[in-house]
PDB file of C-alpha atoms in Angstrom:
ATOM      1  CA  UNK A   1      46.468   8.631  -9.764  1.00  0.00           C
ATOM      2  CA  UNK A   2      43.392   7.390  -8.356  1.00  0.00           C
ATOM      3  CA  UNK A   3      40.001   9.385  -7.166  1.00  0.00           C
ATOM      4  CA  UNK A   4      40.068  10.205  -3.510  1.00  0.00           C
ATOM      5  CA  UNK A   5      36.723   8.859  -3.213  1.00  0.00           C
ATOM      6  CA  UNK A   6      36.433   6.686  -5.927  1.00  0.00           C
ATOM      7  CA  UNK A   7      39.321   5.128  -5.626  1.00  0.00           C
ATOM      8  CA  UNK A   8      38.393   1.367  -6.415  1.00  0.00           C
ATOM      9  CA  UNK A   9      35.945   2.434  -8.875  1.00  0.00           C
ATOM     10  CA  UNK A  10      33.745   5.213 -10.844  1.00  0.00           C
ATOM     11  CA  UNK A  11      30.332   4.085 -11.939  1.00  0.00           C
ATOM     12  CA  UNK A  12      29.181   6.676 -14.755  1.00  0.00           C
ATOM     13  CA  UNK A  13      25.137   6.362 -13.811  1.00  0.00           C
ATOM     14  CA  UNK A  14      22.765   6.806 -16.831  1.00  0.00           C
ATOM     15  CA  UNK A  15      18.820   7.734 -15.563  1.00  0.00           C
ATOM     16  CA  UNK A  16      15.882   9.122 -17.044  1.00  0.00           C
ATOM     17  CA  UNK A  17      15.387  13.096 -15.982  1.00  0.00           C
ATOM     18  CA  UNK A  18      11.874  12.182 -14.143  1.00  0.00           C
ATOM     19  CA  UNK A  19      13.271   9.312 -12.362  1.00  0.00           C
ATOM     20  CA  UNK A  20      13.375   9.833  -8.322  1.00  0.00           C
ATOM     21  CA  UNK A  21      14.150   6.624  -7.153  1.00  0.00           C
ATOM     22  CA  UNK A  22      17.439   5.207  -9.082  1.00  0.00           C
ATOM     23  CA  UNK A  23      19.528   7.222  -7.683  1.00  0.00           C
ATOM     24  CA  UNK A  24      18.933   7.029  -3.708  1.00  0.00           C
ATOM     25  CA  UNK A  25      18.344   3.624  -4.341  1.00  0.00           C
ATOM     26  CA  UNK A  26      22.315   3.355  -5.683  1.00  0.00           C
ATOM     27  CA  UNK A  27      23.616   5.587  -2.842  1.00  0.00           C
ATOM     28  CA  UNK A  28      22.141   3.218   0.082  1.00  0.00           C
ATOM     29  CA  UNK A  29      24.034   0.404  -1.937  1.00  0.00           C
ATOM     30  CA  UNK A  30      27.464   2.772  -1.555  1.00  0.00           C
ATOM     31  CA  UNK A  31      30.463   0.572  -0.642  1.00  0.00           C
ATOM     32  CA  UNK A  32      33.283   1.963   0.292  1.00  0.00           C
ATOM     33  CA  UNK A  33      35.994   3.218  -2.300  1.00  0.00           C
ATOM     34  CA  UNK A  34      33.526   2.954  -5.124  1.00  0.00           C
ATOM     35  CA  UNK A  35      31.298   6.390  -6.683  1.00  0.00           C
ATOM     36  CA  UNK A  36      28.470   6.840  -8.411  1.00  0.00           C
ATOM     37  CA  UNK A  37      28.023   9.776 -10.782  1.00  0.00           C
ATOM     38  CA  UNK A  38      24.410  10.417 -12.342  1.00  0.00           C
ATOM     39  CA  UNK A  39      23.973  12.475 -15.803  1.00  0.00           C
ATOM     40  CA  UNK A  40      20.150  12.807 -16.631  1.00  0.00           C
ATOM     41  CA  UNK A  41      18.489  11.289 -19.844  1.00  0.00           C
ATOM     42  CA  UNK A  42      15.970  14.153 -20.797  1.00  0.00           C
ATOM     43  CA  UNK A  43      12.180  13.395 -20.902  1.00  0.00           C
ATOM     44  CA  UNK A  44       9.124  15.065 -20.178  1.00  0.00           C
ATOM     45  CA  UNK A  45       7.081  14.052 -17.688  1.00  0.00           C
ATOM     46  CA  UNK A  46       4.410  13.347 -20.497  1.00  0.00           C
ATOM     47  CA  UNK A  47       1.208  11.656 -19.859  1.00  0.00           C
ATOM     48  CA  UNK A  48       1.200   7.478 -20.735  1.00  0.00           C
ATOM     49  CA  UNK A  49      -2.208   6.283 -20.730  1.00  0.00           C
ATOM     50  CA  UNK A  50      -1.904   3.687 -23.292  1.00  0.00           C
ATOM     51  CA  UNK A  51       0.540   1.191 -25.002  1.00  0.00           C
ATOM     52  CA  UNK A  52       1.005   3.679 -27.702  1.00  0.00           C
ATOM     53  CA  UNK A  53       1.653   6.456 -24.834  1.00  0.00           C
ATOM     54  CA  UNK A  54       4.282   4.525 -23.362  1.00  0.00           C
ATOM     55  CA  UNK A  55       5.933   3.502 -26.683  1.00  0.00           C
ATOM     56  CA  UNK A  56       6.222   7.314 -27.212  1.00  0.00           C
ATOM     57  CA  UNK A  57       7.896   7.424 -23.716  1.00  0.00           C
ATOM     58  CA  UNK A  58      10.446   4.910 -24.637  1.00  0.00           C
ATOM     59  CA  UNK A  59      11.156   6.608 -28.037  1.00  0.00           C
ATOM     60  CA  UNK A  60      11.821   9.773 -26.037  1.00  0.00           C
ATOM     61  CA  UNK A  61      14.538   7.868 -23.756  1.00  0.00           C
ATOM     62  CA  UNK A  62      16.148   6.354 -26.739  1.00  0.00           C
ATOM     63  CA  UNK A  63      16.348   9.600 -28.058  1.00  0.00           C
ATOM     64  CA  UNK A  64      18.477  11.642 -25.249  1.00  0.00           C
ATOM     65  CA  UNK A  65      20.641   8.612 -24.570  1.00  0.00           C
ATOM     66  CA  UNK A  66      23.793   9.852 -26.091  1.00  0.00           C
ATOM     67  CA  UNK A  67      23.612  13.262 -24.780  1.00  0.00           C
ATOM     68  CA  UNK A  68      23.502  12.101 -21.083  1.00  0.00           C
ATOM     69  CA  UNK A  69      26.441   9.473 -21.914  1.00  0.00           C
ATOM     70  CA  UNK A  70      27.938  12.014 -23.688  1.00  0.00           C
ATOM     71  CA  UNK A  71      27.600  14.479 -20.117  1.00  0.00           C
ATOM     72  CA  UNK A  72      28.855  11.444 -17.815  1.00  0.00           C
ATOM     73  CA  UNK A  73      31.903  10.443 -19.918  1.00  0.00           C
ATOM     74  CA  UNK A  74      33.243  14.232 -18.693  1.00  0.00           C
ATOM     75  CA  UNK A  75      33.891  12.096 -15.259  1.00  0.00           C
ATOM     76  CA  UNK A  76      35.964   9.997 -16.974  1.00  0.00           C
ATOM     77  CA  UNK A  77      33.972   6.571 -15.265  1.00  0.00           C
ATOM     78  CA  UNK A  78      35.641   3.023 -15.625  1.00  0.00           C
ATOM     79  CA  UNK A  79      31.836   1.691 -16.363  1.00  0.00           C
ATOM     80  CA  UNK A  80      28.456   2.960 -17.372  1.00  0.00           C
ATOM     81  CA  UNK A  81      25.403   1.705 -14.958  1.00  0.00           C
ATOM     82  CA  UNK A  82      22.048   2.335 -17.032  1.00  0.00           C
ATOM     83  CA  UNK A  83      19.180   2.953 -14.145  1.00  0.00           C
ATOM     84  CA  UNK A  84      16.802   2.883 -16.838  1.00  0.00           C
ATOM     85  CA  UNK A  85      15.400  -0.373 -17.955  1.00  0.00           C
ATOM     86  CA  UNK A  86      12.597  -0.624 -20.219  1.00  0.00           C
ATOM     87  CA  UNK A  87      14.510  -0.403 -23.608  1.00  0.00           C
ATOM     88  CA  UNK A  88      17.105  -2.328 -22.203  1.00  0.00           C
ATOM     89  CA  UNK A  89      14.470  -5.612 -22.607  1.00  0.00           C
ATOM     90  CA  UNK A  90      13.225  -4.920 -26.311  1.00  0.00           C
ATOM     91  CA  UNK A  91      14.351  -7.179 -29.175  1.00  0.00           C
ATOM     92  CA  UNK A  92      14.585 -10.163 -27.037  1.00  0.00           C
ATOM     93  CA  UNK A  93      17.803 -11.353 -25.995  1.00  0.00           C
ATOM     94  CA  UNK A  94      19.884 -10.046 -29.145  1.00  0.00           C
ATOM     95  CA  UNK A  95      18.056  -6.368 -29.183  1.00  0.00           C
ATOM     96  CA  UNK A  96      19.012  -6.247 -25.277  1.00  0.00           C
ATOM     97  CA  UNK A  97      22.939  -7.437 -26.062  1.00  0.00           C
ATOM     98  CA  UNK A  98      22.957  -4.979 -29.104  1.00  0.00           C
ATOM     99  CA  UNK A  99      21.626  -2.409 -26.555  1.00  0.00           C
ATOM    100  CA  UNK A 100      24.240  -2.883 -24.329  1.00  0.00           C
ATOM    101  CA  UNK A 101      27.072  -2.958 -26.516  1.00  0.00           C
ATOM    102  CA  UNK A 102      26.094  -0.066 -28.890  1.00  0.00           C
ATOM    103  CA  UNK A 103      26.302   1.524 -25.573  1.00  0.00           C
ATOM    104  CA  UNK A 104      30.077   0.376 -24.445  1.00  0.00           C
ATOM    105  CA  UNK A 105      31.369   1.278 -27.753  1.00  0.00           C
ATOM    106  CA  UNK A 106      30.065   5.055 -27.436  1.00  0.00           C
ATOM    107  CA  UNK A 107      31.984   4.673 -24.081  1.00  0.00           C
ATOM    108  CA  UNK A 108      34.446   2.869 -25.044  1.00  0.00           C
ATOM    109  CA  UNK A 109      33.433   1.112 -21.193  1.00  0.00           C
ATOM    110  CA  UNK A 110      32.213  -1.875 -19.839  1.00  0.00           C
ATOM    111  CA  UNK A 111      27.900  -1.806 -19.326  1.00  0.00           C
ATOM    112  CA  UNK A 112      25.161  -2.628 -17.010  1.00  0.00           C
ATOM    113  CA  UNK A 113      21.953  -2.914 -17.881  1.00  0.00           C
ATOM    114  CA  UNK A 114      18.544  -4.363 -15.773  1.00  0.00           C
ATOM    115  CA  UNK A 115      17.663  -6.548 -18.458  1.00  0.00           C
ATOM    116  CA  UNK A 116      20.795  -8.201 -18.918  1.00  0.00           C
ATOM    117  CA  UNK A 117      21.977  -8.152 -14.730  1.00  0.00           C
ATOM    118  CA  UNK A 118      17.920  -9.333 -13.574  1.00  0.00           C
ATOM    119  CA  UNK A 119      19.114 -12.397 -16.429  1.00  0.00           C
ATOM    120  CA  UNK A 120      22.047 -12.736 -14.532  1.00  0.00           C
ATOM    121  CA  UNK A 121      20.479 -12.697 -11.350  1.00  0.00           C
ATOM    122  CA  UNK A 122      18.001 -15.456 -11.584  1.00  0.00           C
ATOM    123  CA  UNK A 123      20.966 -18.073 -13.225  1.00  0.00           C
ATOM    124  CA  UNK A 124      23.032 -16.997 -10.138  1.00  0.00           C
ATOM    125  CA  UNK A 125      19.893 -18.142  -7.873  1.00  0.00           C
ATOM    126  CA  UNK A 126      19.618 -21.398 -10.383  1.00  0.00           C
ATOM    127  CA  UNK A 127      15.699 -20.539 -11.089  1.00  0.00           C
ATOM    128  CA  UNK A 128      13.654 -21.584 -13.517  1.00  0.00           C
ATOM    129  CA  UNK A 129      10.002 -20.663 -13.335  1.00  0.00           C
ATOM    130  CA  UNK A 130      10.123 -16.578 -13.212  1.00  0.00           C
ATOM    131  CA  UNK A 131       7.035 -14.123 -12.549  1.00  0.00           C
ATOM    132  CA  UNK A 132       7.744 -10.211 -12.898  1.00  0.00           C
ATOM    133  CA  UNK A 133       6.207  -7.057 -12.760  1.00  0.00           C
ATOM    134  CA  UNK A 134       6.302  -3.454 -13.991  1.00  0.00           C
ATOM    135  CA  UNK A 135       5.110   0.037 -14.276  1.00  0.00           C
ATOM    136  CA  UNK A 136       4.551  -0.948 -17.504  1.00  0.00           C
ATOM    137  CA  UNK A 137       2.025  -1.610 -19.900  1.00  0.00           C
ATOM    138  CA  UNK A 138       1.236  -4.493 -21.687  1.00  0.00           C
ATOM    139  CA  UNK A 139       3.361  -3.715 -24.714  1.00  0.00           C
ATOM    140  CA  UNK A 140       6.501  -3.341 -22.870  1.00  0.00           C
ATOM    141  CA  UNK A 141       5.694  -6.030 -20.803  1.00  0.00           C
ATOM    142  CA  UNK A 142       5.511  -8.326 -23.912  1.00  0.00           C
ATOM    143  CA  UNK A 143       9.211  -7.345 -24.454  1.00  0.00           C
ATOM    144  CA  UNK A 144      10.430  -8.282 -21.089  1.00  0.00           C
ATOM    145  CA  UNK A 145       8.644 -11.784 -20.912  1.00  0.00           C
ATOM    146  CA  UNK A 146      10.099 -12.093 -24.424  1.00  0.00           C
ATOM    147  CA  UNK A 147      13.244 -12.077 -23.157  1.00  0.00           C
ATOM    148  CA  UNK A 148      13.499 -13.772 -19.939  1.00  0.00           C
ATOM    149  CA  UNK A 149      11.911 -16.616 -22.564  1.00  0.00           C
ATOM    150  CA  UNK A 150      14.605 -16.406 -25.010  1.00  0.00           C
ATOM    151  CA  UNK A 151      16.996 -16.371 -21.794  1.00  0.00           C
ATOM    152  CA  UNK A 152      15.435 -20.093 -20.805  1.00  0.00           C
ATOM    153  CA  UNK A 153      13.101 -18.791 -18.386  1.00  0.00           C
ATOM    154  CA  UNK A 154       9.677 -20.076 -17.859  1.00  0.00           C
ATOM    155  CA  UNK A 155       7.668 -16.886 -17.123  1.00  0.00           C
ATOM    156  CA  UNK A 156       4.473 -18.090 -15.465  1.00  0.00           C
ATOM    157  CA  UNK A 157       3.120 -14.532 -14.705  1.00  0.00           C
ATOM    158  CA  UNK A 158       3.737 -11.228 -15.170  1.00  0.00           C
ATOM    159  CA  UNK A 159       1.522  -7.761 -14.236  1.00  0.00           C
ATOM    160  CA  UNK A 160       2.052  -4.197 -15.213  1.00  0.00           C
ATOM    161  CA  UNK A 161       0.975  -1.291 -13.173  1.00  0.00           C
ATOM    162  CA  UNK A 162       0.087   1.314 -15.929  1.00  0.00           C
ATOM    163  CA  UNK A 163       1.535   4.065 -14.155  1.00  0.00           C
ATOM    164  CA  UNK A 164       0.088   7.151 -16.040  1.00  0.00           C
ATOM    165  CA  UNK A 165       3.422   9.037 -16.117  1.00  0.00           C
ATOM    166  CA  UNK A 166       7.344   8.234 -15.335  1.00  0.00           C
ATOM    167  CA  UNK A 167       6.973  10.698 -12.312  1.00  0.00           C
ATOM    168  CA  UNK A 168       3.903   8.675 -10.837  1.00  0.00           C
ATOM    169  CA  UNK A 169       5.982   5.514 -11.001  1.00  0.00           C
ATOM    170  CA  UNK A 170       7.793   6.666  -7.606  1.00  0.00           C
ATOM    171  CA  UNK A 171       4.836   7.177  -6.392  1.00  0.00           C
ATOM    172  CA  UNK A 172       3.522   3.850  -6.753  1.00  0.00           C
ATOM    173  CA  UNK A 173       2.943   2.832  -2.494  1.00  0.00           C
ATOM    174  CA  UNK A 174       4.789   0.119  -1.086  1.00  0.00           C
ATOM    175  CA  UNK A 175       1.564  -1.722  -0.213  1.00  0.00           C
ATOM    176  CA  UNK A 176       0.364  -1.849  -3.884  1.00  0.00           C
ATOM    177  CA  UNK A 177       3.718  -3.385  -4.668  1.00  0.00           C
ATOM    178  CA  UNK A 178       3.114  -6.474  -1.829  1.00  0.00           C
ATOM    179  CA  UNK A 179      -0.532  -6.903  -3.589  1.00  0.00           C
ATOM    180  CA  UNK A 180       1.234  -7.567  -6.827  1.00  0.00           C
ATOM    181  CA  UNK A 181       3.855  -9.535  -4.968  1.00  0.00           C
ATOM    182  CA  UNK A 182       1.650 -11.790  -3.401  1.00  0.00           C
ATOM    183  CA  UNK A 183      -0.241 -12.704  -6.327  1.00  0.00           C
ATOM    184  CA  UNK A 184       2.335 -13.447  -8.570  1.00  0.00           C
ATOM    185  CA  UNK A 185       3.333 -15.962  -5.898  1.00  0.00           C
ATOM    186  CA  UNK A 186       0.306 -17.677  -5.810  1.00  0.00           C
ATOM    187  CA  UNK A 187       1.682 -18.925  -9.770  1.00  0.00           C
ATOM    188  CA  UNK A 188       4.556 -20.592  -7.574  1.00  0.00           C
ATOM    189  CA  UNK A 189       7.405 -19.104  -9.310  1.00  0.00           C
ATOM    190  CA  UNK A 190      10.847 -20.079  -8.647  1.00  0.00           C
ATOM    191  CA  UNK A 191      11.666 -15.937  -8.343  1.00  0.00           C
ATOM    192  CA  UNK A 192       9.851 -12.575  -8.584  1.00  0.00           C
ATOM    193  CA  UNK A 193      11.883  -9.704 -10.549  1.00  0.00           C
ATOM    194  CA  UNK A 194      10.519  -5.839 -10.509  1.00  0.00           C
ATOM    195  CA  UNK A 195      11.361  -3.875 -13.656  1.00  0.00           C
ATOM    196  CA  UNK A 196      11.197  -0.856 -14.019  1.00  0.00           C
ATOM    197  CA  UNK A 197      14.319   1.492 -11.721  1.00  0.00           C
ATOM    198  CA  UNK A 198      11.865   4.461 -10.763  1.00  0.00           C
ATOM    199  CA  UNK A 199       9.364   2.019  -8.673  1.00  0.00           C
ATOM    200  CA  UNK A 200      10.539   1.434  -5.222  1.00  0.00           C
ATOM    201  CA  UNK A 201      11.369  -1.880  -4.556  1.00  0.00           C
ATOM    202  CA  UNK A 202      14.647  -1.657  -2.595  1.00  0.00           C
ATOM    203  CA  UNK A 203      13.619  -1.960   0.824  1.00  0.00           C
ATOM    204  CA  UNK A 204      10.506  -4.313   0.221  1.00  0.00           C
ATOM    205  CA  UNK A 205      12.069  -7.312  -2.110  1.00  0.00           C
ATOM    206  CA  UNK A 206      14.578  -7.810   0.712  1.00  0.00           C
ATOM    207  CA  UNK A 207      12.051  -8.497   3.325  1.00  0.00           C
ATOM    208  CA  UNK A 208       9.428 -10.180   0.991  1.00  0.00           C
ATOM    209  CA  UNK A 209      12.499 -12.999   0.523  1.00  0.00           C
ATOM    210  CA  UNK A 210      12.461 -13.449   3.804  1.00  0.00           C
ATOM    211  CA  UNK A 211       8.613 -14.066   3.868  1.00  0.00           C
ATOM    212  CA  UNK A 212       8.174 -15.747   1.049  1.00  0.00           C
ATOM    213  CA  UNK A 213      11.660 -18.186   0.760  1.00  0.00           C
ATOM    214  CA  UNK A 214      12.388 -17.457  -2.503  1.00  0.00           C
ATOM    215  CA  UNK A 215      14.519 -14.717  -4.699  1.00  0.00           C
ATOM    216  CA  UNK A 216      12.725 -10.815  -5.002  1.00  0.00           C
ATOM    217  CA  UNK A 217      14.809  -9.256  -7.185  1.00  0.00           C
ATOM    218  CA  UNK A 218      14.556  -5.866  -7.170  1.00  0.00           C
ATOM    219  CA  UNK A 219      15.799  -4.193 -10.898  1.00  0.00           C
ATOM    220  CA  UNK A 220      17.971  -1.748  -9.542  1.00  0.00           C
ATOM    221  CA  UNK A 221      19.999  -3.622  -6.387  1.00  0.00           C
ATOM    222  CA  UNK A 222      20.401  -6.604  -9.655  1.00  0.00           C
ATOM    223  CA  UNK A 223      22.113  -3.807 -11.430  1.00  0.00           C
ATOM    224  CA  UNK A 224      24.301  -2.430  -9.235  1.00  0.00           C
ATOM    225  CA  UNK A 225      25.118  -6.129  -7.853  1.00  0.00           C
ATOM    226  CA  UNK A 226      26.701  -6.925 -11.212  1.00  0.00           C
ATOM    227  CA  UNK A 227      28.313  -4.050 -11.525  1.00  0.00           C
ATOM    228  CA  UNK A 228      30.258  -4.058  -8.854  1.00  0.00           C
ATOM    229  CA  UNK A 229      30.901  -7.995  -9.113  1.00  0.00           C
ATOM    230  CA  UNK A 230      32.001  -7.244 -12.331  1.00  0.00           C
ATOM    231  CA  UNK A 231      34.837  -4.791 -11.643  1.00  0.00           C
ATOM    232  CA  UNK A 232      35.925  -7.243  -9.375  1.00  0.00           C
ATOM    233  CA  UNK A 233      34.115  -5.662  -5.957  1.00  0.00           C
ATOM    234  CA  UNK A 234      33.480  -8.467  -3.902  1.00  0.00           C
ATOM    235  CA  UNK A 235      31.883  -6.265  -0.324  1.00  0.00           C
ATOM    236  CA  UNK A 236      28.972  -7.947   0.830  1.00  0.00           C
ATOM    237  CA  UNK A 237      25.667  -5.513   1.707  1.00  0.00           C
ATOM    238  CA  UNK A 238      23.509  -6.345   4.407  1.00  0.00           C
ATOM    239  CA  UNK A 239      19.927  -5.808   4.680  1.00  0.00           C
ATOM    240  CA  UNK A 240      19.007  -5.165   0.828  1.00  0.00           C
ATOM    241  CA  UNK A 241      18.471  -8.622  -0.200  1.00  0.00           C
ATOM    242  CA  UNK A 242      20.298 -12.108  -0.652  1.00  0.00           C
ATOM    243  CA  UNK A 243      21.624 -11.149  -4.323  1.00  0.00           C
ATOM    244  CA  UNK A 244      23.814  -8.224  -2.530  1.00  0.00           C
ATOM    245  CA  UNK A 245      24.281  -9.887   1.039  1.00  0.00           C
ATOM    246  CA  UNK A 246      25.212 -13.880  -0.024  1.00  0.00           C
ATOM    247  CA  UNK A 247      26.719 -13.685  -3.656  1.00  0.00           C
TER     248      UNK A 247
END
């Protein structure tokens, strides 16, 4: 039998235990018949000041991975949707493929990742020259332009916010974000991708398309987008961006 609510499809939802945004962000993109159920990836809400302070960040995600899939399979989900995404970028395009499926064959499930859906974005938009930005810092920024590189991208500018903790990512102000927008344009860029699921971008890439004529992809609508294309939902989502409303 199928869920009552979930009944074309249960998305087991992987995010970090600080993270504030990934999840509302995934309920305004609800379509009908298909569920999203969160299990939290523990971390502290430690202090990252530095590339070797976010490096110990990322080693503390990688370390409660398991445990939160672990939590989610109990739903018994027919895919796993990571709303994180920095360690979903490192090792270039093999490390973020071996992330992936180390990942389905814990779960024995189909995966979605940022790193590999923003990739799949961009060829569905037929770009070329990509800019990005982050709440990064410059180490883990290397890793995503690494990879968008090694995916045939030509990355002609990235930034990263150095957001001194995973909490004070959400709190990053939606004008800071069009700043960083803006000037990332002036590189002329094909597309503009945000990384990073706990920095609101939602709302904001959907209307900066509209100013600016080109793709905004926004990490965590890219996600979910593929996800749901993926198991073979096809519902169209108006207002949060051309990815979700045209393909």
């Amino acid at each position: 039998m199928s869920d009552a609510r979930g009944w074309r499809g249960k998305f087991g939802c992987l995010a970090p235990s600080t993270n504030t945004i990934v999840q509302p962000d995934y309920d305004d993109l609800r379509v009908p018949g298909v569920t999203a159920h969160y299990s939290r990836i523990l971390v502290r809400n430690m202090a990252v000041g530095s590339n070797e302070g976010f490096a110990a960040l990322t080693d503390a995600i990688s370390a409660s991975v398991d445990a939160a899939l672990d939590s989610v399979l109990t739903s018994e989900p027919d895919r796993i949707v990571m709303g994180m995404s920095a360690i979903s970028f490192y090792g270039g395009v093999a490390g973020a493929e071996a992330f992936a499926a180390r990942i389905g064959a814990l779960a024995r499930l189909p995966v979605n990742t940022g790193a590999l859906a923003t990739a799949a974005a961009l060829r569905r938009f037929g770009v070329r020259r990509v800019a990005f930005f982050s709440p990064y810092f410059p180490n883990a920024n290397a890793e995503v332009r690494r990879f968008y590189a090694e995916c045939g991208f030509e990355v002609v500018a990235d930034e990263c916010l150095r957001c001194e903790s995973p909490v004070a990512i959400a709190h990053v102000p939606v004008a800071r974000c069009r700043e960083v927008v803006l000037r990332l344009d002036g590189h002329a860029p094909d597309a503009i991708v945000q990384v990073g699921t706990n920095l609101s971008m939602l709302d904001f890439a959907a209307s900066a398309e509209a100013v600016l004529g080109k793709p905004v992809i926004a990490i965590n609508a890219a996600t979910w987008w593929q996800a749901l294309r993926e198991h073979g939902v096809d519902d169209r989502i108006v207002g949060k961006g051309r990815l979700l409303g045209d393909h």
